[in-house]
CSV table of C-alpha atoms in Angstrom, one decimal:
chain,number,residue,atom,x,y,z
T,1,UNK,CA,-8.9,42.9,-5.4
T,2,UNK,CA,-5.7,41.4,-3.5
T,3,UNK,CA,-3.7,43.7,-6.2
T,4,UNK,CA,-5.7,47.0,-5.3
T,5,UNK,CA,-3.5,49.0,-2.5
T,6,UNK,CA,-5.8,51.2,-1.0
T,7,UNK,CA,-9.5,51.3,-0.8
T,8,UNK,CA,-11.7,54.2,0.4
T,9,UNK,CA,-15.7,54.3,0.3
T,10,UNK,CA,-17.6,57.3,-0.3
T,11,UNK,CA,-20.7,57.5,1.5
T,12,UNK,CA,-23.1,59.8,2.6
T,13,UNK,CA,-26.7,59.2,4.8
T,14,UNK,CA,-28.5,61.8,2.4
T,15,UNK,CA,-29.4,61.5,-1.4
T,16,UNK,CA,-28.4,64.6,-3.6
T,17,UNK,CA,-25.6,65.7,-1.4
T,18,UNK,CA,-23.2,65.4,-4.8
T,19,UNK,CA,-21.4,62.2,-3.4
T,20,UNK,CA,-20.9,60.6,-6.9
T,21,UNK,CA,-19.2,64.2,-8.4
T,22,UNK,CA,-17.1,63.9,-5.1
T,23,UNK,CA,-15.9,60.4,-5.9
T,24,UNK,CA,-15.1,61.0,-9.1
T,25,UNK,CA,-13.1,64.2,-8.4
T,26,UNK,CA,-11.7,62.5,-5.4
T,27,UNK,CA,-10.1,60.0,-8.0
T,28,UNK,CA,-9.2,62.3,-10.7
T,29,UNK,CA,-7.3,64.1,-8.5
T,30,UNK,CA,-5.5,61.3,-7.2
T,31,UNK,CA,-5.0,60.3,-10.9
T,32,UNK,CA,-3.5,63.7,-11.6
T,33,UNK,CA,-1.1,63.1,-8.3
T,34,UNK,CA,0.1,60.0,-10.3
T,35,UNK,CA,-1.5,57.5,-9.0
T,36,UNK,CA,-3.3,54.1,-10.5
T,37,UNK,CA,-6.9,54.7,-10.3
T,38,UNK,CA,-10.3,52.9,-10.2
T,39,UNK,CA,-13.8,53.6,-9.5
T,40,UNK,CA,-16.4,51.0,-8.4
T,41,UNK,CA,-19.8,52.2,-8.5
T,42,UNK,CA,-22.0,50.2,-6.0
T,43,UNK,CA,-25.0,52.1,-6.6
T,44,UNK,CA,-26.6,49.7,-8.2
T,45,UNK,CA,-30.1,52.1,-9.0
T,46,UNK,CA,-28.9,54.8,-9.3
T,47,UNK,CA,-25.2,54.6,-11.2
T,48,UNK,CA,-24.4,58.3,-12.3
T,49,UNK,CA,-20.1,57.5,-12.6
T,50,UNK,CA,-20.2,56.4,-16.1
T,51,UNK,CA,-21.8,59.9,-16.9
T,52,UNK,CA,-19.4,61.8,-15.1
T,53,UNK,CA,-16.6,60.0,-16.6
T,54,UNK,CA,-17.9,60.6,-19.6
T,55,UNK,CA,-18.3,56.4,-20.5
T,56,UNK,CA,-21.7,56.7,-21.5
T,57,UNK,CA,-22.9,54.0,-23.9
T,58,UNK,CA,-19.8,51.6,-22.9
T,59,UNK,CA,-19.9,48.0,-21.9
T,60,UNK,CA,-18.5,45.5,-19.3
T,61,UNK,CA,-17.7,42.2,-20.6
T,62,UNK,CA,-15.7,39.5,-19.3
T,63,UNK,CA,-12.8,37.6,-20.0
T,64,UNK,CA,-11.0,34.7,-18.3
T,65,UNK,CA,-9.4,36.4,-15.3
T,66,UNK,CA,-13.0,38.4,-14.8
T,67,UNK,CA,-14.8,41.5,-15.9
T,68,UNK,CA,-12.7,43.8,-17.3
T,69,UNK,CA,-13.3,47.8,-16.4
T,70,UNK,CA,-13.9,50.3,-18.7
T,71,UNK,CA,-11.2,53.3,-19.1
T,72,UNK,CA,-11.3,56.4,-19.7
T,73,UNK,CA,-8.9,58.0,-21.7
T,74,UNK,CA,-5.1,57.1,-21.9
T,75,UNK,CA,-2.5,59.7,-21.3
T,76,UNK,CA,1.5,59.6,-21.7
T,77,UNK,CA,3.6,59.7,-18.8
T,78,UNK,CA,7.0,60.8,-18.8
T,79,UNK,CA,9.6,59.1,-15.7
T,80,UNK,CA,13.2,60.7,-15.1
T,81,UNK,CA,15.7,58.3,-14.1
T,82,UNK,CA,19.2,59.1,-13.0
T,83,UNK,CA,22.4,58.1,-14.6
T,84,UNK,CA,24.5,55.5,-12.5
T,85,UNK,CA,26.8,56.5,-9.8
T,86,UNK,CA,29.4,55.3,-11.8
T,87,UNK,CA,28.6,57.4,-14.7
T,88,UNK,CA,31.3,60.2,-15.6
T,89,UNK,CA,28.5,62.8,-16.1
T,90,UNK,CA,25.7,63.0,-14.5
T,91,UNK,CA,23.0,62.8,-16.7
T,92,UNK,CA,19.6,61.2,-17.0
T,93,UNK,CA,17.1,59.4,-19.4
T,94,UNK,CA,13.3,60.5,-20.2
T,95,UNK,CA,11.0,58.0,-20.7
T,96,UNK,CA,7.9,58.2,-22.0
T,97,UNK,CA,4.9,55.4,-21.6
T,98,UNK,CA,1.5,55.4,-22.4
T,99,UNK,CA,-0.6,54.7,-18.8
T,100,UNK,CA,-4.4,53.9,-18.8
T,101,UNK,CA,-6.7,56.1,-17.8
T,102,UNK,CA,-8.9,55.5,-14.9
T,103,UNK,CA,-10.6,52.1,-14.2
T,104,UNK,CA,-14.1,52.2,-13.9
T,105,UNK,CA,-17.4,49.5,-13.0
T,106,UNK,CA,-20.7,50.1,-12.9
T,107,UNK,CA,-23.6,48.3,-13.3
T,108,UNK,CA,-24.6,50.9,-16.1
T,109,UNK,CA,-22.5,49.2,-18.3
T,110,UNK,CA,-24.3,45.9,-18.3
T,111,UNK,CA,-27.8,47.8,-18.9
T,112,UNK,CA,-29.7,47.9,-22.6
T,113,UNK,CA,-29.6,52.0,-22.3
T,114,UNK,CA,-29.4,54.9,-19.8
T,115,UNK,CA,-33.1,54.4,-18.9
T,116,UNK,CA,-33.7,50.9,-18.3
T,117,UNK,CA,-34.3,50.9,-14.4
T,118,UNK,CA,-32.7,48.3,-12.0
T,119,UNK,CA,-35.6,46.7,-10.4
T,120,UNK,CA,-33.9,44.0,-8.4
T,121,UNK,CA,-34.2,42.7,-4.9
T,122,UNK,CA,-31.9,42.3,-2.3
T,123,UNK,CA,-30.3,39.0,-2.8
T,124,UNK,CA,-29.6,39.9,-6.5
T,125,UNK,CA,-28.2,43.1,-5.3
T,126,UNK,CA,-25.3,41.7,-3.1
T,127,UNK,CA,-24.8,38.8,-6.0
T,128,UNK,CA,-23.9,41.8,-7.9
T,129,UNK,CA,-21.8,43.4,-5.7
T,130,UNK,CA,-19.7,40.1,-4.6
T,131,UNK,CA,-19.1,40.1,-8.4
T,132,UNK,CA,-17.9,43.2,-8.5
T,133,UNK,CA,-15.8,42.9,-5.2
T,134,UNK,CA,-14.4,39.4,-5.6
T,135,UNK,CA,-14.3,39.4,-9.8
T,136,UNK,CA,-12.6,42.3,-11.4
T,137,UNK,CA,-9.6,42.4,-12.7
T,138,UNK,CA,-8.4,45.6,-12.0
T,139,UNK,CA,-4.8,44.9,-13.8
T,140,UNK,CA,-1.5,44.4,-12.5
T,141,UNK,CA,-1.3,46.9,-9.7
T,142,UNK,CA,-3.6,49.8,-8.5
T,143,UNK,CA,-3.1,52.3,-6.4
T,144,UNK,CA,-6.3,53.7,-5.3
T,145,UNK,CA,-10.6,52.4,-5.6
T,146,UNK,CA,-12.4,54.6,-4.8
T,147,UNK,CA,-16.0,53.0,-4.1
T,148,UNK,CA,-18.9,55.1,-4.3
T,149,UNK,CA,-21.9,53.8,-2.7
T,150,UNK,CA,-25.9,54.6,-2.6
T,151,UNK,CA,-27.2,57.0,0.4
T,152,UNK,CA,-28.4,55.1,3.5
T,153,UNK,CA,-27.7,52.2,4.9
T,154,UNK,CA,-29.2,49.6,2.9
T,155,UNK,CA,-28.4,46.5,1.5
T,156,UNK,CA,-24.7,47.7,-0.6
T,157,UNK,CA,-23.6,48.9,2.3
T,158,UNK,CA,-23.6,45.2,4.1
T,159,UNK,CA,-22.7,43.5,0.9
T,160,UNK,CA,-19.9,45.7,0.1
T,161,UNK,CA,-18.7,45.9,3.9
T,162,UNK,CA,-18.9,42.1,4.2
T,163,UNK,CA,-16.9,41.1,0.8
T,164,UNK,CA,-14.3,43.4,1.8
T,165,UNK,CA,-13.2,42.4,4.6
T,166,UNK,CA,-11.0,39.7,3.7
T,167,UNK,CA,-9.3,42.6,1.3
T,168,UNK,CA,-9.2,45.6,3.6
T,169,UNK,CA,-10.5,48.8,3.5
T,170,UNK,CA,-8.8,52.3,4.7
T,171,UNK,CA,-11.7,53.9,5.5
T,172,UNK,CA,-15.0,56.0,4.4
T,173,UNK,CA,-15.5,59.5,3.4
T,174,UNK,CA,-18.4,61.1,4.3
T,175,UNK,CA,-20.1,63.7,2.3
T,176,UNK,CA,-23.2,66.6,3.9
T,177,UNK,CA,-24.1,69.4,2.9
T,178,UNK,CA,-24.5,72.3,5.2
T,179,UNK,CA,-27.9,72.2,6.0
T,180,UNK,CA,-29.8,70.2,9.0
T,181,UNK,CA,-31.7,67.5,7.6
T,182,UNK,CA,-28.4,66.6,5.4
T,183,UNK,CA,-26.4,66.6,8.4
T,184,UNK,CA,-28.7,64.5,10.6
T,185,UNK,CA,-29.0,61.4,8.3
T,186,UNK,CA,-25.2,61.5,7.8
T,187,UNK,CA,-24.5,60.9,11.7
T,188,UNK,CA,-26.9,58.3,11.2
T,189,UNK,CA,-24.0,57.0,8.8
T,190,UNK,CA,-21.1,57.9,11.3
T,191,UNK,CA,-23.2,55.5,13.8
T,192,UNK,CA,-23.6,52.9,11.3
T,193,UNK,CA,-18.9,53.1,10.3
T,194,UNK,CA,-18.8,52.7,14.2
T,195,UNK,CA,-21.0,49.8,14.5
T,196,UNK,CA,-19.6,48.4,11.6
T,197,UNK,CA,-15.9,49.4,12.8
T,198,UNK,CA,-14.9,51.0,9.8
T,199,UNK,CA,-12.1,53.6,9.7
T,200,UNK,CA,-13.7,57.4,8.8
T,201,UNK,CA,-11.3,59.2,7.4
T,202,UNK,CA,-13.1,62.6,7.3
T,203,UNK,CA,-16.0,64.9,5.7
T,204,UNK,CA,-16.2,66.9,3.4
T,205,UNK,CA,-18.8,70.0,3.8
T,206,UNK,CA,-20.6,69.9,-0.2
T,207,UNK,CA,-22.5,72.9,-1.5
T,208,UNK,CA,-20.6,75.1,0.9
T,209,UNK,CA,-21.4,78.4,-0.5
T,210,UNK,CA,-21.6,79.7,-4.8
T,211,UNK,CA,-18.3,80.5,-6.5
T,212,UNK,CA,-19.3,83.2,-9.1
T,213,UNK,CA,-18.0,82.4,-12.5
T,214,UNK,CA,-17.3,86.1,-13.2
T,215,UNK,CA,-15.3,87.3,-9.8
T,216,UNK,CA,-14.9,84.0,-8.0
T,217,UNK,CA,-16.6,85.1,-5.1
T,218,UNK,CA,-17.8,82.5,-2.5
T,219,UNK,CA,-21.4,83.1,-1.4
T,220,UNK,CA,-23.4,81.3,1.2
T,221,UNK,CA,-27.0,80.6,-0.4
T,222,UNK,CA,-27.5,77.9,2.6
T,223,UNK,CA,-26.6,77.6,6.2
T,224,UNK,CA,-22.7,77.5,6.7
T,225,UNK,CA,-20.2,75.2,8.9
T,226,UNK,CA,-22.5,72.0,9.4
T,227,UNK,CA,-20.0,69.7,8.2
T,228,UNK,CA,-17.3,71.1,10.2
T,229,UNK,CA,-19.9,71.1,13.7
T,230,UNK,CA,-21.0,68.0,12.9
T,231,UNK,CA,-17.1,66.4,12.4
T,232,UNK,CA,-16.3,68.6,15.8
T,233,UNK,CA,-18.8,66.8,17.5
T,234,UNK,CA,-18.8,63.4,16.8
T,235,UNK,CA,-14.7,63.5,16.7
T,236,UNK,CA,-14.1,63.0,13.1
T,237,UNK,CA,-11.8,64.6,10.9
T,238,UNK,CA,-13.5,67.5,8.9
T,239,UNK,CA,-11.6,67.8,5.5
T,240,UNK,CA,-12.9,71.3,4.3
T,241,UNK,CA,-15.2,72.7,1.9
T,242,UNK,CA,-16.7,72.1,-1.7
T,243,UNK,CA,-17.7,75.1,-3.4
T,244,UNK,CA,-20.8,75.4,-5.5
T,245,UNK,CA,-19.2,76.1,-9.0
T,246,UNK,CA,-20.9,76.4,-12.3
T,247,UNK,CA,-17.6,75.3,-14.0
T,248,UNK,CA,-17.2,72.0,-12.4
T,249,UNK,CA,-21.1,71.0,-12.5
T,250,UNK,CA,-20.7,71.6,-16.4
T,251,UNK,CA,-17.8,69.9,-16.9
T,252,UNK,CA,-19.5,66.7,-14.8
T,253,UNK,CA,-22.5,67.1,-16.5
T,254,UNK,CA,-20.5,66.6,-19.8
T,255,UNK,CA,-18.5,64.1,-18.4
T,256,UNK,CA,-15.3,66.3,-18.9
T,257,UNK,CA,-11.8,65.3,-16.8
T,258,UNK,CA,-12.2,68.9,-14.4
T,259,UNK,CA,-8.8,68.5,-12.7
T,260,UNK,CA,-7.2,68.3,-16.1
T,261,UNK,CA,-8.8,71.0,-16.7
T,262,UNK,CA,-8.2,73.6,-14.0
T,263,UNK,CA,-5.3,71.5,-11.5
T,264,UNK,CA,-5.2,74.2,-9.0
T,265,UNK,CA,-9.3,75.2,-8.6
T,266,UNK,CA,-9.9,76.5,-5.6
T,267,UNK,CA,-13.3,74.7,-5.8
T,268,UNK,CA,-11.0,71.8,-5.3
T,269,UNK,CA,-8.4,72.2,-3.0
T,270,UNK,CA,-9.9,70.9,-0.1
T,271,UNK,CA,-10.1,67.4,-2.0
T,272,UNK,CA,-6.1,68.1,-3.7
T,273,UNK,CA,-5.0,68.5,-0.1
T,274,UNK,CA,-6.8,65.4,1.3
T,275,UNK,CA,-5.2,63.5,-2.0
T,276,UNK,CA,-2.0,65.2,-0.8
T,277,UNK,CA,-2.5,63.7,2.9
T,278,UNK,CA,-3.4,60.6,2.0
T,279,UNK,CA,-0.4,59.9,-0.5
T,280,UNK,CA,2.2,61.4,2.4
T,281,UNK,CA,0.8,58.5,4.3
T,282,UNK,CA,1.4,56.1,1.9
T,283,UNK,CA,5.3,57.2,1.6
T,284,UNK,CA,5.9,56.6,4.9
């Protein structure tokens, strides 16, 4: 974990608000930025990641430096360099390297099938999770884990606060949808970052309105701008809008790489331009 640069937790104080489809795009698109990526899925009964990364049917095993993730597909990456100063034309060299794809843990992966239920109890739970915290080796360098966590406040959430700190965290994202009874458990889970003095770094409004596959036309089937009153009035950062979209929901239901597939959705851009703020703040 001492090799991982930046950590970030997604939570959220409601089931079914799509926190697990915004992880995973939340590191896609930070993999598509070029960044080292990794997922740790902490919801231990409940872990949907492997499906939307499309590592169904994968296992975790271990090895002598820990338990070695799963990754999804490998892509080539091409660097430029520069010639030297003292080169009589400037020029420059290609090269090309074959990265990994995306680092991923889940308890899934240690399960007989897609069916067989966790049924464990809280002591089991954060011996889990310390495993998972304190026991992966996540490579050489990473740039990015993105830690996707169970709704509430439960157990995970102490374990996973309580290993970390010796490692750091950057903060949590918090995701709602618009309506009222999403919205009131999630500043439940803005009380419960305060107490525990973790950084929020913003929310993100899910299920804000139906993009139309045919015109692209944004429609509000529930209540609008309860993410962005709730972040006004407990002074966090509100970090835009997440579209309903057809498109993406198949391509997570398939367990299909979505940025890859359309870089520049609009269904996405609030979470490219949080990617975009987050690696400006890492340059500096």
């Amino acid at each position: 974990m001492e090799k991982v640069k930046h950590k970030i937790i997604v939570m959220s104080g409601k089931g079914g608000v799509g926190k697990s489809t915004v992880a995973v795009n939340l590191a896609r698109m930070l993999e598509h930025k070029g960044k080292h990526v990794g997922i740790l899925d902490v919801d231990l009964c409940g872990p949907s990641i492997p499906k939307l990364t499309g590592l169904d049917g994968r296992q975790l095993f271990q090895s002598s430096s820990g338990w070695v993730p799963v990754y999804t597909e490998s892509h080539l990456q091409n660097t430029i360099s520069p010639s030297p100063s003292s080169s009589p034309a400037p020029t420059s060299t290609t090269t090309t390297r074959e990265m990994k794809g995306m680092a991923v843990v889940s308890v899934q992966f240690l399960l007989d099938s897609q069916d067989t239920p966790v049924i464990w109890r809280g002591p089991k739970k954060t011996g889990m999770i310390n495993q998972f915290v304190n026991n992966v080796n996540w490579g050489e360098t990473m740039d990015y884990l993105i830690i996707d966590t169970p709704p509430g406040t439960s157990d995970e959430h102490i374990a996973v606060l309580e290993y970390l700190q010796k490692h750091g965290v950057d903060g949590a994202v918090l995701v709602t949808t618009p309506q009222e009874v999403s919205i009131s458990d999630v500043r439940k889970e803005i009380s419960f970052c305060k107490s525990g003095k973790i950084p929020i770094l913003g929310i993100f409004e899910n299920m804000s309105g139906f993009v139309c596959p045919h015109c692209s036309e944004c429609t509000n089937i529930f209540s609008s701008e309860g993410g962005k009153l709730l972040a006004e009035d407990t002074d966090v950062p509100f970090l835009g809008k997440l579209p309903i979209d057809p498109q993406l929901t198949q391509a997570c239901e398939k367990g299909q790489n979505y940025v890859k597939m359309n870089p520049t959705s609009t269904s996405l851009l609030a979470i490219s331009l949080f990617c975009d703020d987050l690696i400006q703040k890492e340059n500096k």
